[in-house]
Amino acid sequence: GSEMCIRDSSNRELFLKIYPAYFPVMMVYSVTLMMWPPLVTEIRSFNFPYLDDTQWWSLILLFCYAAMDCVGRFFVGCLPACLNKNNIFLFSIIRSLIIIPICCSVKGVIFTNDCFSIIFVCVLGASNGYLGSTSIMMVNEWCDTQDEIGHAGVITGFVINFALAIGA
């Protein structure tokens, strides 16, 4: 009984210590699920309307997203020197601004060329792969011990699922 109270207390203390690390995780995963797949599949082809009629365009965009998500995850090991635990939140905020051009593509405003749609979806996918993975890895940088890292991993799993639920 008392061991459980100590564990709950230490998890609470750990969460209060590292909670800033969870803002980028929440931002990346909730914003991604707001846009993918709902907005991405609503973008229509401006140059090849028959791709909409045959429903291939949304599949092409979903493929572009998935491929670039993998590419983004592949480059996680190549962290730029400017990205660290203290500023990743800014990168996740900047990344969330991709919703503006994607919404413009959905509404057929300004960006009425299929090249723009592909570029925006690729940026969304690559940034999800890279920043999503990097933000999770940077949670560990807020921890001091291996024991804290283990507990932070459990909390991170909850935070990711919570962010996905918010985005959905």
PDB file of N, CA, C and O in Angstrom, residues 37-64:
ATOM      1  N   PRO A  37      -5.974  12.270 -41.472  1.00  0.00           N
ATOM      2  CA  PRO A  37      -6.340  12.341 -42.879  1.00  0.00           C
ATOM      3  C   PRO A  37      -7.467  13.313 -43.234  1.00  0.00           C
ATOM      4  O   PRO A  37      -7.714  13.512 -44.414  1.00  0.00           O
ATOM      5  N   PRO A  38      -8.203  13.933 -42.265  1.00  0.00           N
ATOM      6  CA  PRO A  38      -9.409  14.677 -42.676  1.00  0.00           C
ATOM      7  C   PRO A  38      -9.173  15.774 -43.706  1.00  0.00           C
ATOM      8  O   PRO A  38      -9.854  15.797 -44.738  1.00  0.00           O
ATOM      9  N   LEU A  39      -8.242  16.682 -43.449  1.00  0.00           N
ATOM     10  CA  LEU A  39      -8.026  17.771 -44.405  1.00  0.00           C
ATOM     11  C   LEU A  39      -7.295  17.304 -45.650  1.00  0.00           C
ATOM     12  O   LEU A  39      -7.602  17.735 -46.762  1.00  0.00           O
ATOM     13  N   VAL A  40      -6.334  16.433 -45.474  1.00  0.00           N
ATOM     14  CA  VAL A  40      -5.550  15.956 -46.619  1.00  0.00           C
ATOM     15  C   VAL A  40      -6.453  15.284 -47.652  1.00  0.00           C
ATOM     16  O   VAL A  40      -6.316  15.497 -48.856  1.00  0.00           O
ATOM     17  N   THR A  41      -7.403  14.503 -47.195  1.00  0.00           N
ATOM     18  CA  THR A  41      -8.276  13.810 -48.149  1.00  0.00           C
ATOM     19  C   THR A  41      -9.343  14.731 -48.746  1.00  0.00           C
ATOM     20  O   THR A  41     -10.011  14.344 -49.696  1.00  0.00           O
ATOM     21  N   GLU A  42      -9.482  15.937 -48.208  1.00  0.00           N
ATOM     22  CA  GLU A  42     -10.433  16.905 -48.763  1.00  0.00           C
ATOM     23  C   GLU A  42      -9.812  17.782 -49.855  1.00  0.00           C
ATOM     24  O   GLU A  42     -10.522  18.496 -50.549  1.00  0.00           O
ATOM     25  N   ILE A  43      -8.494  17.745 -49.986  1.00  0.00           N
ATOM     26  CA  ILE A  43      -7.832  18.536 -51.033  1.00  0.00           C
ATOM     27  C   ILE A  43      -8.173  17.910 -52.380  1.00  0.00           C
ATOM     28  O   ILE A  43      -8.004  16.709 -52.575  1.00  0.00           O
ATOM     29  N   ARG A  44      -8.650  18.725 -53.288  1.00  0.00           N
ATOM     30  CA  ARG A  44      -8.998  18.203 -54.610  1.00  0.00           C
ATOM     31  C   ARG A  44      -7.877  18.521 -55.599  1.00  0.00           C
ATOM     32  O   ARG A  44      -7.083  19.430 -55.380  1.00  0.00           O
ATOM     33  N   SER A  45      -7.846  17.787 -56.647  1.00  0.00           N
ATOM     34  CA  SER A  45      -6.861  18.021 -57.697  1.00  0.00           C
ATOM     35  C   SER A  45      -7.348  19.178 -58.567  1.00  0.00           C
ATOM     36  O   SER A  45      -8.452  19.146 -59.097  1.00  0.00           O
ATOM     37  N   PHE A  46      -6.520  20.171 -58.705  1.00  0.00           N
ATOM     38  CA  PHE A  46      -6.866  21.335 -59.520  1.00  0.00           C
ATOM     39  C   PHE A  46      -6.446  21.138 -60.970  1.00  0.00           C
ATOM     40  O   PHE A  46      -7.068  21.678 -61.873  1.00  0.00           O
ATOM     41  N   ASN A  47      -5.380  20.375 -61.189  1.00  0.00           N
ATOM     42  CA  ASN A  47      -4.854  20.183 -62.529  1.00  0.00           C
ATOM     43  C   ASN A  47      -5.407  18.941 -63.232  1.00  0.00           C
ATOM     44  O   ASN A  47      -5.438  18.894 -64.463  1.00  0.00           O
ATOM     45  N   PHE A  48      -5.802  17.946 -62.480  1.00  0.00           N
ATOM     46  CA  PHE A  48      -6.282  16.688 -63.053  1.00  0.00           C
ATOM     47  C   PHE A  48      -7.583  16.265 -62.362  1.00  0.00           C
ATOM     48  O   PHE A  48      -7.572  15.360 -61.521  1.00  0.00           O
ATOM     49  N   PRO A  49      -8.696  16.895 -62.704  1.00  0.00           N
ATOM     50  CA  PRO A  49      -9.969  16.599 -62.030  1.00  0.00           C
ATOM     51  C   PRO A  49     -10.386  15.128 -62.110  1.00  0.00           C
ATOM     52  O   PRO A  49     -11.084  14.642 -61.223  1.00  0.00           O
ATOM     53  N   TYR A  50      -9.942  14.426 -63.135  1.00  0.00           N
ATOM     54  CA  TYR A  50     -10.307  13.010 -63.230  1.00  0.00           C
ATOM     55  C   TYR A  50      -9.716  12.203 -62.071  1.00  0.00           C
ATOM     56  O   TYR A  50     -10.232  11.140 -61.728  1.00  0.00           O
ATOM     57  N   LEU A  51      -8.629  12.687 -61.465  1.00  0.00           N
ATOM     58  CA  LEU A  51      -8.075  11.998 -60.293  1.00  0.00           C
ATOM     59  C   LEU A  51      -9.033  12.076 -59.110  1.00  0.00           C
ATOM     60  O   LEU A  51      -9.073  11.180 -58.267  1.00  0.00           O
ATOM     61  N   ASP A  52      -9.808  13.162 -59.043  1.00  0.00           N
ATOM     62  CA  ASP A  52     -10.849  13.261 -58.011  1.00  0.00           C
ATOM     63  C   ASP A  52     -11.990  12.312 -58.324  1.00  0.00           C
ATOM     64  O   ASP A  52     -12.500  11.631 -57.430  1.00  0.00           O
ATOM     65  N   ASP A  53     -12.394  12.281 -59.595  1.00  0.00           N
ATOM     66  CA  ASP A  53     -13.510  11.421 -59.996  1.00  0.00           C
ATOM     67  C   ASP A  53     -13.211   9.944 -59.732  1.00  0.00           C
ATOM     68  O   ASP A  53     -14.092   9.180 -59.338  1.00  0.00           O
ATOM     69  N   THR A  54     -11.970   9.559 -59.944  1.00  0.00           N
ATOM     70  CA  THR A  54     -11.579   8.164 -59.735  1.00  0.00           C
ATOM     71  C   THR A  54     -11.089   7.916 -58.304  1.00  0.00           C
ATOM     72  O   THR A  54     -10.718   6.792 -57.973  1.00  0.00           O
ATOM     73  N   GLN A  55     -11.048   8.959 -57.512  1.00  0.00           N
ATOM     74  CA  GLN A  55     -10.622   8.935 -56.106  1.00  0.00           C
ATOM     75  C   GLN A  55      -9.154   8.556 -55.915  1.00  0.00           C
ATOM     76  O   GLN A  55      -8.752   8.106 -54.848  1.00  0.00           O
ATOM     77  N   TRP A  56      -8.348   8.763 -56.936  1.00  0.00           N
ATOM     78  CA  TRP A  56      -6.915   8.495 -56.833  1.00  0.00           C
ATOM     79  C   TRP A  56      -6.169   9.636 -56.159  1.00  0.00           C
ATOM     80  O   TRP A  56      -5.116   9.407 -55.548  1.00  0.00           O
ATOM     81  N   TRP A  57      -6.670  10.854 -56.274  1.00  0.00           N
ATOM     82  CA  TRP A  57      -5.923  12.007 -55.761  1.00  0.00           C
ATOM     83  C   TRP A  57      -5.705  11.911 -54.251  1.00  0.00           C
ATOM     84  O   TRP A  57      -4.594  12.128 -53.767  1.00  0.00           O
ATOM     85  N   SER A  58      -6.742  11.577 -53.518  1.00  0.00           N
ATOM     86  CA  SER A  58      -6.566  11.476 -52.063  1.00  0.00           C
ATOM     87  C   SER A  58      -5.601  10.339 -51.721  1.00  0.00           C
ATOM     88  O   SER A  58      -4.810  10.457 -50.777  1.00  0.00           O
ATOM     89  N   LEU A  59      -5.616   9.256 -52.486  1.00  0.00           N
ATOM     90  CA  LEU A  59      -4.666   8.165 -52.246  1.00  0.00           C
ATOM     91  C   LEU A  59      -3.233   8.595 -52.537  1.00  0.00           C
ATOM     92  O   LEU A  59      -2.301   8.212 -51.824  1.00  0.00           O
ATOM     93  N   ILE A  60      -3.056   9.398 -53.578  1.00  0.00           N
ATOM     94  CA  ILE A  60      -1.718   9.916 -53.899  1.00  0.00           C
ATOM     95  C   ILE A  60      -1.216  10.799 -52.767  1.00  0.00           C
ATOM     96  O   ILE A  60      -0.065  10.681 -52.332  1.00  0.00           O
ATOM     97  N   LEU A  61      -2.088  11.671 -52.254  1.00  0.00           N
ATOM     98  CA  LEU A  61      -1.687  12.548 -51.154  1.00  0.00           C
ATOM     99  C   LEU A  61      -1.409  11.758 -49.878  1.00  0.00           C
ATOM    100  O   LEU A  61      -0.444  12.053 -49.156  1.00  0.00           O
ATOM    101  N   LEU A  62      -2.209  10.755 -49.592  1.00  0.00           N
ATOM    102  CA  LEU A  62      -1.962   9.922 -48.415  1.00  0.00           C
ATOM    103  C   LEU A  62      -0.637   9.171 -48.542  1.00  0.00           C
ATOM    104  O   LEU A  62       0.103   9.016 -47.556  1.00  0.00           O
ATOM    105  N   PHE A  63      -0.331   8.712 -49.757  1.00  0.00           N
ATOM    106  CA  PHE A  63       0.958   8.061 -49.989  1.00  0.00           C
ATOM    107  C   PHE A  63       2.113   9.040 -49.779  1.00  0.00           C
ATOM    108  O   PHE A  63       3.117   8.694 -49.149  1.00  0.00           O
ATOM    109  N   CYS A  64       1.973  10.259 -50.306  1.00  0.00           N
ATOM    110  CA  CYS A  64       3.015  11.283 -50.128  1.00  0.00           C
ATOM    111  C   CYS A  64       3.255  11.550 -48.646  1.00  0.00           C
ATOM    112  O   CYS A  64       4.401  11.641 -48.194  1.00  0.00           O
TER     113      CYS A  64
END
